[in-house]
Coordinates of C-alpha atoms and ligand atoms in Angstrom, one line a residue:
X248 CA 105.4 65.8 77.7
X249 CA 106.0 69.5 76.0
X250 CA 106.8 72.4 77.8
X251 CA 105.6 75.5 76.5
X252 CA 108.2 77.7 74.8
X253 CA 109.1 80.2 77.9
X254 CA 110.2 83.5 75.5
X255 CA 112.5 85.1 77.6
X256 CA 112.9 88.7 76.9
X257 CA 116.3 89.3 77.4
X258 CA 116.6 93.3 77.3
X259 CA 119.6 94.7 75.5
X260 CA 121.2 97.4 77.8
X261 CA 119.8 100.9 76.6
X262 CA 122.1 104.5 76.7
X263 CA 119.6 106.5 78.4
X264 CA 119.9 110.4 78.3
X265 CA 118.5 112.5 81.3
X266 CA 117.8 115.7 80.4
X267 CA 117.0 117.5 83.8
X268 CA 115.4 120.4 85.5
X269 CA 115.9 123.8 84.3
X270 CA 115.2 125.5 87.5
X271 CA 118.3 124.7 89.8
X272 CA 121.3 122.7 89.7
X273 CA 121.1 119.2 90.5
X274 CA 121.8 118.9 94.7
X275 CA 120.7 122.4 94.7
X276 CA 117.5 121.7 96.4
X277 CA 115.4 124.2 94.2
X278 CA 114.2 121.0 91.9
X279 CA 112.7 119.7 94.7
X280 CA 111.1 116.1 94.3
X281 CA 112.5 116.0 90.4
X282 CA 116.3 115.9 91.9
X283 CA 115.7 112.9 94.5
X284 CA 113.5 111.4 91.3
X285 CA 116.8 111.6 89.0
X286 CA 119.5 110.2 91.4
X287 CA 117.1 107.4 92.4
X288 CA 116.3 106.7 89.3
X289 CA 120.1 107.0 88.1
X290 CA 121.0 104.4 90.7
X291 CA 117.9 102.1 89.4
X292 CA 118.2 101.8 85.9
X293 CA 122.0 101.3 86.5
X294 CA 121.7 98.3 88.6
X295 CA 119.1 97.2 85.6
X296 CA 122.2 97.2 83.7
X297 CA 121.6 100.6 81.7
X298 CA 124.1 103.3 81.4
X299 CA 122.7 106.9 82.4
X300 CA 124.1 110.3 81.0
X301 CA 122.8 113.3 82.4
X302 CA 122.9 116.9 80.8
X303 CA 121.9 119.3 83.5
X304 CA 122.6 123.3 84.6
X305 CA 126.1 124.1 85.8
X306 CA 126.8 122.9 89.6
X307 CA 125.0 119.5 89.2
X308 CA 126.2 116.3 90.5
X309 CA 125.0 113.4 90.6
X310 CA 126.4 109.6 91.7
X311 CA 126.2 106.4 89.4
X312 CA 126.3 108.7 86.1
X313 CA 128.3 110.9 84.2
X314 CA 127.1 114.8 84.1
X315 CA 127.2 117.1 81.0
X316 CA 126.8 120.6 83.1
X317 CA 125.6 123.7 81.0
X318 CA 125.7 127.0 82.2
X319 CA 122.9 129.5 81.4
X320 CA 120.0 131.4 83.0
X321 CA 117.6 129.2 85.1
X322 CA 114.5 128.8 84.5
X323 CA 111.7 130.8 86.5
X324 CA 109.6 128.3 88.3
X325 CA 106.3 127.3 86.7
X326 CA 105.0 127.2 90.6
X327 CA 105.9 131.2 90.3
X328 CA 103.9 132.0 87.3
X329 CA 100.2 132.9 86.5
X330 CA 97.6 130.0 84.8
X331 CA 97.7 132.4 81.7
X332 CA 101.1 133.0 81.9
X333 CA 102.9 132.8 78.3
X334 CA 106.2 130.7 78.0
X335 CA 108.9 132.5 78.2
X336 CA 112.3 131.7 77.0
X337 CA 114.8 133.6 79.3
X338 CA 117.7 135.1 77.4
X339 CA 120.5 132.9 77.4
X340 CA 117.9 130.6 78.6
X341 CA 120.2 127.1 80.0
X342 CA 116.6 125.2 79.0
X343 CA 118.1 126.3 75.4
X344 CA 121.7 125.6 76.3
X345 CA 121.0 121.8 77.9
X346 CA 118.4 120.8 74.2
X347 CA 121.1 122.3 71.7
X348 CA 123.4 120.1 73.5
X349 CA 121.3 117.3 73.7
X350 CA 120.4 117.1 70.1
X351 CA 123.6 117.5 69.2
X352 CA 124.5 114.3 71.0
X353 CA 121.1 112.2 70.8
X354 CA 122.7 109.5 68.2
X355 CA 124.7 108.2 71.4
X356 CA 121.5 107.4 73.1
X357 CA 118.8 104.8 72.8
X358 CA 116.1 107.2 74.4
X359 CA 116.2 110.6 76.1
X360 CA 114.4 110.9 79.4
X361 CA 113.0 114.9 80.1
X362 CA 112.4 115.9 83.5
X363 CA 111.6 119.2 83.2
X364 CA 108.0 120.8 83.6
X365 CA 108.4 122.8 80.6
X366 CA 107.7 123.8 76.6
X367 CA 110.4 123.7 75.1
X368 CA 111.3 119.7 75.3
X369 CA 108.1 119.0 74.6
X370 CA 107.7 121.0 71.3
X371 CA 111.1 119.2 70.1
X372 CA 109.7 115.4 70.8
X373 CA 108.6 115.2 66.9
X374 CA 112.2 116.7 65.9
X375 CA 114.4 114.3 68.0
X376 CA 116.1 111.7 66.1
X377 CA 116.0 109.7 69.4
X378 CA 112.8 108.4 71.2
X379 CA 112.4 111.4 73.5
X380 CA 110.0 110.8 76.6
X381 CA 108.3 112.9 79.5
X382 CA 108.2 112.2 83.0
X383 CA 105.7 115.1 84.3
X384 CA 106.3 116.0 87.7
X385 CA 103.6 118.3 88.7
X386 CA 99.5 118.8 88.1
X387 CA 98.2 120.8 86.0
X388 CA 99.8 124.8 86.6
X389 CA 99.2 126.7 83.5
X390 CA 97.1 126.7 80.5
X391 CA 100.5 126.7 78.0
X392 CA 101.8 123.8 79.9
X393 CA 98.5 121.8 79.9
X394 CA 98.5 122.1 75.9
X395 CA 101.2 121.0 74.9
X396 CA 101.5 118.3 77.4
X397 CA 98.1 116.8 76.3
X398 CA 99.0 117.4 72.8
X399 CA 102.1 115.2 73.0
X400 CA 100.4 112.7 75.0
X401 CA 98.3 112.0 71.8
X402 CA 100.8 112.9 69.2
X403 CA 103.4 110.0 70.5
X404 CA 102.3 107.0 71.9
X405 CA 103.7 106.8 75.4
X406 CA 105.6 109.7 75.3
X407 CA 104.1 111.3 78.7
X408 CA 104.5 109.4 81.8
X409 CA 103.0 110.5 85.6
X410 CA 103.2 109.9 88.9
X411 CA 99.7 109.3 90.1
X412 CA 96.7 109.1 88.4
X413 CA 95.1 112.1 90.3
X414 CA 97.8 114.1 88.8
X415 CA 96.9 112.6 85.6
X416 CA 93.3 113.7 85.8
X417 CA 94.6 117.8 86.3
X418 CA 95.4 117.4 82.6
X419 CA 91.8 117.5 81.1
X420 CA 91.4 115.4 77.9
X421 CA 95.0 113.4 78.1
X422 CA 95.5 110.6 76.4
X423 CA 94.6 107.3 78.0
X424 CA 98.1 105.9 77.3
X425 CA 99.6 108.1 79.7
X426 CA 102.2 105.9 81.8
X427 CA 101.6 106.4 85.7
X428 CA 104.5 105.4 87.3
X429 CA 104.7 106.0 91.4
X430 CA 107.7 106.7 92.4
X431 CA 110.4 105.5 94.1
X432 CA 112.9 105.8 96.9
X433 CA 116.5 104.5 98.2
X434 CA 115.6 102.0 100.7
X435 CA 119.1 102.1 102.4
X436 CA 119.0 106.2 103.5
X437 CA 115.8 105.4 105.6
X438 CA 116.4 103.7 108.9
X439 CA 113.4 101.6 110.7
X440 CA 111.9 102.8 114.2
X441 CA 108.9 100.8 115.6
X442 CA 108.5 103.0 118.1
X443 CA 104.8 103.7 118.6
X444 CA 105.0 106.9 121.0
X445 CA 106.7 109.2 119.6
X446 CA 106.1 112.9 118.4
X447 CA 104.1 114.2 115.5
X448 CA 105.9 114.9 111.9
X449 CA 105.5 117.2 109.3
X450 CA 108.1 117.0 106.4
X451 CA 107.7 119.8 103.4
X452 CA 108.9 123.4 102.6
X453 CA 107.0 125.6 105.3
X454 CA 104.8 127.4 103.0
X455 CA 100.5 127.8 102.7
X456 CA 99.6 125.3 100.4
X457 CA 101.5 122.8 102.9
X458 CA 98.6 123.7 105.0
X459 CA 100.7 124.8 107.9
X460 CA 97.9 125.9 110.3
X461 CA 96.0 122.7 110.0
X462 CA 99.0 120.7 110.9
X463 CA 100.0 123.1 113.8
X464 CA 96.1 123.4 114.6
X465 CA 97.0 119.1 115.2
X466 CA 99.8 119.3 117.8
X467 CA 97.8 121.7 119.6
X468 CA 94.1 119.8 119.6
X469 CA 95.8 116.4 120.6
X470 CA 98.4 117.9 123.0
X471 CA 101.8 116.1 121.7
X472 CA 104.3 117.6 120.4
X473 CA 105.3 118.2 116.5
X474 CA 108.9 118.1 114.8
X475 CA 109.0 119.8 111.5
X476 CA 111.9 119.7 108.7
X477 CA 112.1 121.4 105.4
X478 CA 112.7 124.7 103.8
X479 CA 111.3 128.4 105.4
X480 CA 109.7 129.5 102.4
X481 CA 107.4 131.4 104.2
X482 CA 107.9 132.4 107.2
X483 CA 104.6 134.3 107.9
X484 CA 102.0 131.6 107.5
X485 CA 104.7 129.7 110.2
X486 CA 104.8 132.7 112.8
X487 CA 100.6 132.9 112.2
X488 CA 100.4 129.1 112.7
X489 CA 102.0 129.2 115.8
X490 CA 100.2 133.0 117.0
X491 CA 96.7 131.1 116.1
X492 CA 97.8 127.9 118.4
X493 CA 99.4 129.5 121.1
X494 CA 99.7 125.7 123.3
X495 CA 101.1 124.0 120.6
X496 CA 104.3 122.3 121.4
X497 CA 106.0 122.9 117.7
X498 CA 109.9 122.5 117.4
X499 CA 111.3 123.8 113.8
X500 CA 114.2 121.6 112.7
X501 CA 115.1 123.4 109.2
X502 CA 115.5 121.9 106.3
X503 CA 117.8 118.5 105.9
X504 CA 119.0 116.4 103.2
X505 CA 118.1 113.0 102.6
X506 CA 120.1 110.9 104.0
X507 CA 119.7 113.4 107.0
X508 CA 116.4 112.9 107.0
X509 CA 116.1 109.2 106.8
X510 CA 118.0 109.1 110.3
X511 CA 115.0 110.9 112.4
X512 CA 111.8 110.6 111.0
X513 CA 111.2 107.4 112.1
X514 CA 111.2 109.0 115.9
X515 CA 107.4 110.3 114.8
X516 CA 104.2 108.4 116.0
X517 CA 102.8 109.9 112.9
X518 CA 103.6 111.7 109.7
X519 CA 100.9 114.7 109.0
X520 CA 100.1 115.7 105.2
X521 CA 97.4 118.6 104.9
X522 CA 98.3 119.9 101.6
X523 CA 95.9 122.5 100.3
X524 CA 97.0 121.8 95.9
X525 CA 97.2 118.3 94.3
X526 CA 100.1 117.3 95.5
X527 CA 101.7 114.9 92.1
X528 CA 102.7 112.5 94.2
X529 CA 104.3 113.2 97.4
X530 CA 107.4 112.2 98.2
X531 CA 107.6 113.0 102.1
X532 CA 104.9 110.2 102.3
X533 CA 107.3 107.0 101.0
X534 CA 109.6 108.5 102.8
X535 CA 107.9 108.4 106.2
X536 CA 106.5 105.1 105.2
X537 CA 109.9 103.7 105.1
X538 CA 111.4 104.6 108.5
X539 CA 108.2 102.6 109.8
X540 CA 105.9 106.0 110.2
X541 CA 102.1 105.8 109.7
X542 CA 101.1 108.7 107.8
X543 CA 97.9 111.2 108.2
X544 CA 96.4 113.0 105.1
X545 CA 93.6 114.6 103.6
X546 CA 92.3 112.5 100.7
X547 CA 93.4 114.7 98.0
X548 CA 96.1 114.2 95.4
X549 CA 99.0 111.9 94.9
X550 CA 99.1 110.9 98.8
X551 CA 95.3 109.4 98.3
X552 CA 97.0 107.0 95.8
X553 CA 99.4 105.7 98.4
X554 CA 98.2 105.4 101.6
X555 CA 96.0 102.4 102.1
X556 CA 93.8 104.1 104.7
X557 CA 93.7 101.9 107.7
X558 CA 96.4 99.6 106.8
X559 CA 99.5 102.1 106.2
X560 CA 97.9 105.7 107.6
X561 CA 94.9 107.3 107.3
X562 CA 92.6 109.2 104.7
X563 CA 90.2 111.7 105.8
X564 CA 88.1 114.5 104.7
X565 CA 89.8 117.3 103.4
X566 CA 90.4 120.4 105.2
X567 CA 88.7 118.9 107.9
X568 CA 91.0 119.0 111.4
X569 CA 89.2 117.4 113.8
X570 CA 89.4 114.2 111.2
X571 CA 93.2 114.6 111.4
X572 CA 93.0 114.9 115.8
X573 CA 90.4 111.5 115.7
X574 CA 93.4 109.5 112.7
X575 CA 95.8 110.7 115.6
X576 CA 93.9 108.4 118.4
X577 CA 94.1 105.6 115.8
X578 CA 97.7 105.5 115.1
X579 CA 98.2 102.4 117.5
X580 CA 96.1 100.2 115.4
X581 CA 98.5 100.9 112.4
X582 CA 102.0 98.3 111.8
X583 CA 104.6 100.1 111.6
X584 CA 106.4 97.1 109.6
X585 CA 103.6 97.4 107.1
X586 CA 104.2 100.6 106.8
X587 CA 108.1 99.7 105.7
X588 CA 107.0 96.6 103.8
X589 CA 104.6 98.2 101.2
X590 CA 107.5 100.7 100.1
X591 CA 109.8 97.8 99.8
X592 CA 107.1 96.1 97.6
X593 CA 106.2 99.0 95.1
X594 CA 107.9 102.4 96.3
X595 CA 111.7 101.2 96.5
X596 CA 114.3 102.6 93.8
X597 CA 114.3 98.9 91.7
X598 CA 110.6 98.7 91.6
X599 CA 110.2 102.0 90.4
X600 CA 113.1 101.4 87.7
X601 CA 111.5 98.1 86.9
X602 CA 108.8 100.4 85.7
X603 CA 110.0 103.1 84.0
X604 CA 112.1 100.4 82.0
X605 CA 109.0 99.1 80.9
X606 CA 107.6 102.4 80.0
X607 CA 110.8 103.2 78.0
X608 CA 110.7 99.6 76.2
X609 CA 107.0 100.3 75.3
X610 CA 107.8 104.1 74.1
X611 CA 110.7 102.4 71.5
X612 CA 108.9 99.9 70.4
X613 CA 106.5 102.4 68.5
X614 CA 107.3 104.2 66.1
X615 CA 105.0 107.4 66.6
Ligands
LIG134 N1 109.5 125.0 86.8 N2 109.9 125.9 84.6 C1 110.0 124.9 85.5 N3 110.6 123.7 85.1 C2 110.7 122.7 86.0 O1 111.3 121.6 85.6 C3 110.3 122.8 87.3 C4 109.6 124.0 87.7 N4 109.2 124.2 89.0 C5 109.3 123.2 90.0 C6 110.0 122.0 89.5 N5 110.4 121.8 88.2 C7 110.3 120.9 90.5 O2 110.7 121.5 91.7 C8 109.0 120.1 90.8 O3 108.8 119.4 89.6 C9 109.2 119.1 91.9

């Protein structure tokens, strides 16, 4: 009797470099979804057995890795700029500061990990010594951005990775071996709650494309009351949200961190998502997921690719309210432990490691 040869692929440990966000320090809470990306993926690929470095601007911390903090002027948001918009390298730009140091060190490294949604990594991919790869975090925002992105996606062979294929398609003409890799989330920081009767949720920075009046529009349709966290960034679509639904019961809870966080959302009967963009991948929505809570969205961007509709929330016509009020009646047919148990299976920190380890393996491995 033979048994086949089992290969077992026994991975060396890699050095991994992080080289992070240009726009905010690390905690900061300007980065947005890239910082809790970082840390949880920090956490992940240590517990794989890698060791992470990260280079980041001045005032960044981070557990589970050591930080190389460079000082220099952030970066203005790519959210904050025009399609046409041409890059722009700030004077005394800390995007310059954090890739001169970076390439000064890249021998101690295996691979080099960029975060940030810019140029200038990018255009250095075919100068780095060191397998350099890019997770994107947003669609498609500017034409500059969109060419060189696509262009290094077919230049090196798994250089580009995403979080959802949606996001994916914003980039017209990117290469097919674009990794698309979810994302993934720290199990421990989000606390069950089966409760089915609770309030309504919304979790987001309080600004338009959040589509604020649809989710206000909600609570005041279906009568129940709505919690909402994250940052005022704009506090006039708020106050006109609440002047166009004068009965809606809305309590504003400001902005929390995650651990914070992970304590009360899983009081809501429901988690509602009416983004107006293409959301890359939505964060708020694993997060809800794991405290037990159902969520609600239009079927539009990275949230389409995680919901199951009808077995972990519901998907329904975009911009369409009264299909949000009628996935509102229907939350009681929803398990809340499923809800939980399909972020343990494919949105928790180690499965989203497991992956990105893979991508990084497959991005060595070549040599373009
Ligand atoms: N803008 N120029 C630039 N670079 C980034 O890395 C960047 C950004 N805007 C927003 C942002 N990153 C993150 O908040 C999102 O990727 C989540």
């Amino acid at each position: 009797m033979s048994f086949p040869r089992i290969k077992a692929v026994v991975l060396k440990p890699m050095r991994i470099a992080f080289a992070s966000t240009p726009v905010g320090a690390i905690g900061a809470g300007q980065g947005g979804g890239v910082e809790t990306t970082i840390q949880s993926l920090a956490n992940g690929l240590a517990s794989l057995g890698h060791s992470v470095e990260i280079y980041a601007p001045l005032g960044s911390h981070a557990s589970n890795a050591n930080v190389h903090q460079v000082q220099g002027t952030l970066q203005v948001s790519m959210q904050e700029v025009s399609r046409t918009e041409p890059i722009a390298m700030t004077k005394g730009s800390v995007l310059v500061g954090l890739w001169d140091l970076i390439q000064q060190q890249q021998d101690r490294f295996d691979v080099i990990i960029n975060f940030a949604y810019d140029w200038l990594p990018m255009q250095l991919t075919s100068l780095m010594r060191t397998p350099t790869v890019h997770l994107v975090s947003m669609a498609s925002l500017t034409d500059a951005m969109d060419k060189i992105i696509i262009s290094t996606s077919h230049q090196h062979k798994f250089a580009v990775a995403m979080h959802t294929a949606t996001q994916s398609s914003t980039f017209v003409g990117v290469s097919s071996n674009v990794r698309i890799l979810g994302n993934g989330i720290e199990l421990g920081n989000y606390v069950f709650n089966s409760n089915t009767n609770g309030p309504l949720g919304f979790i987001g920075r309080i600004s338009p494309e959040k589509g604020i009046s649809d989710v206000v529009a909600v609570a005041s349709r279906t009568g129940l009351p709505l919690q909402m966290w994250g940052l005022m960034q704009d506090d006039k679509c708020f106050s006109d949200a609440l002047a166009e639904n004068p009965l809606a019961d809305v309590h504003y809870n400001g902005f929390l961190t995650t651990s914070e966080l992970g304590q009360v959302i899983g009081e809501c009967r429901g988690l509602l998502v009416a983004s107006k963009w293409v959301e890359a991948f939505g964060n708020v929505v694993i997060e809800a997921m794991a405290c037990g809570v159902p969520v609600i969205a239009y079927r539009r961007g990275g949230p389409s690719e995680i919901i199951q509709d009808g077995l972990n929330g519901f998907l329904v016509e975009p911009d369409n309210i009264n299909s949000l009020v009628s996935a509102v009646a229907r939350l009681e047919t929803i398990s809340r432990a499923k809800c939980r148990e399909h972020i343990v299976n494919y949105h928790s920190v180690n499965a989203f490691a497991q992956r990105v380890e893979d991508w990084l393996v497959a991005r060595c491995a070549t040599s373009v």
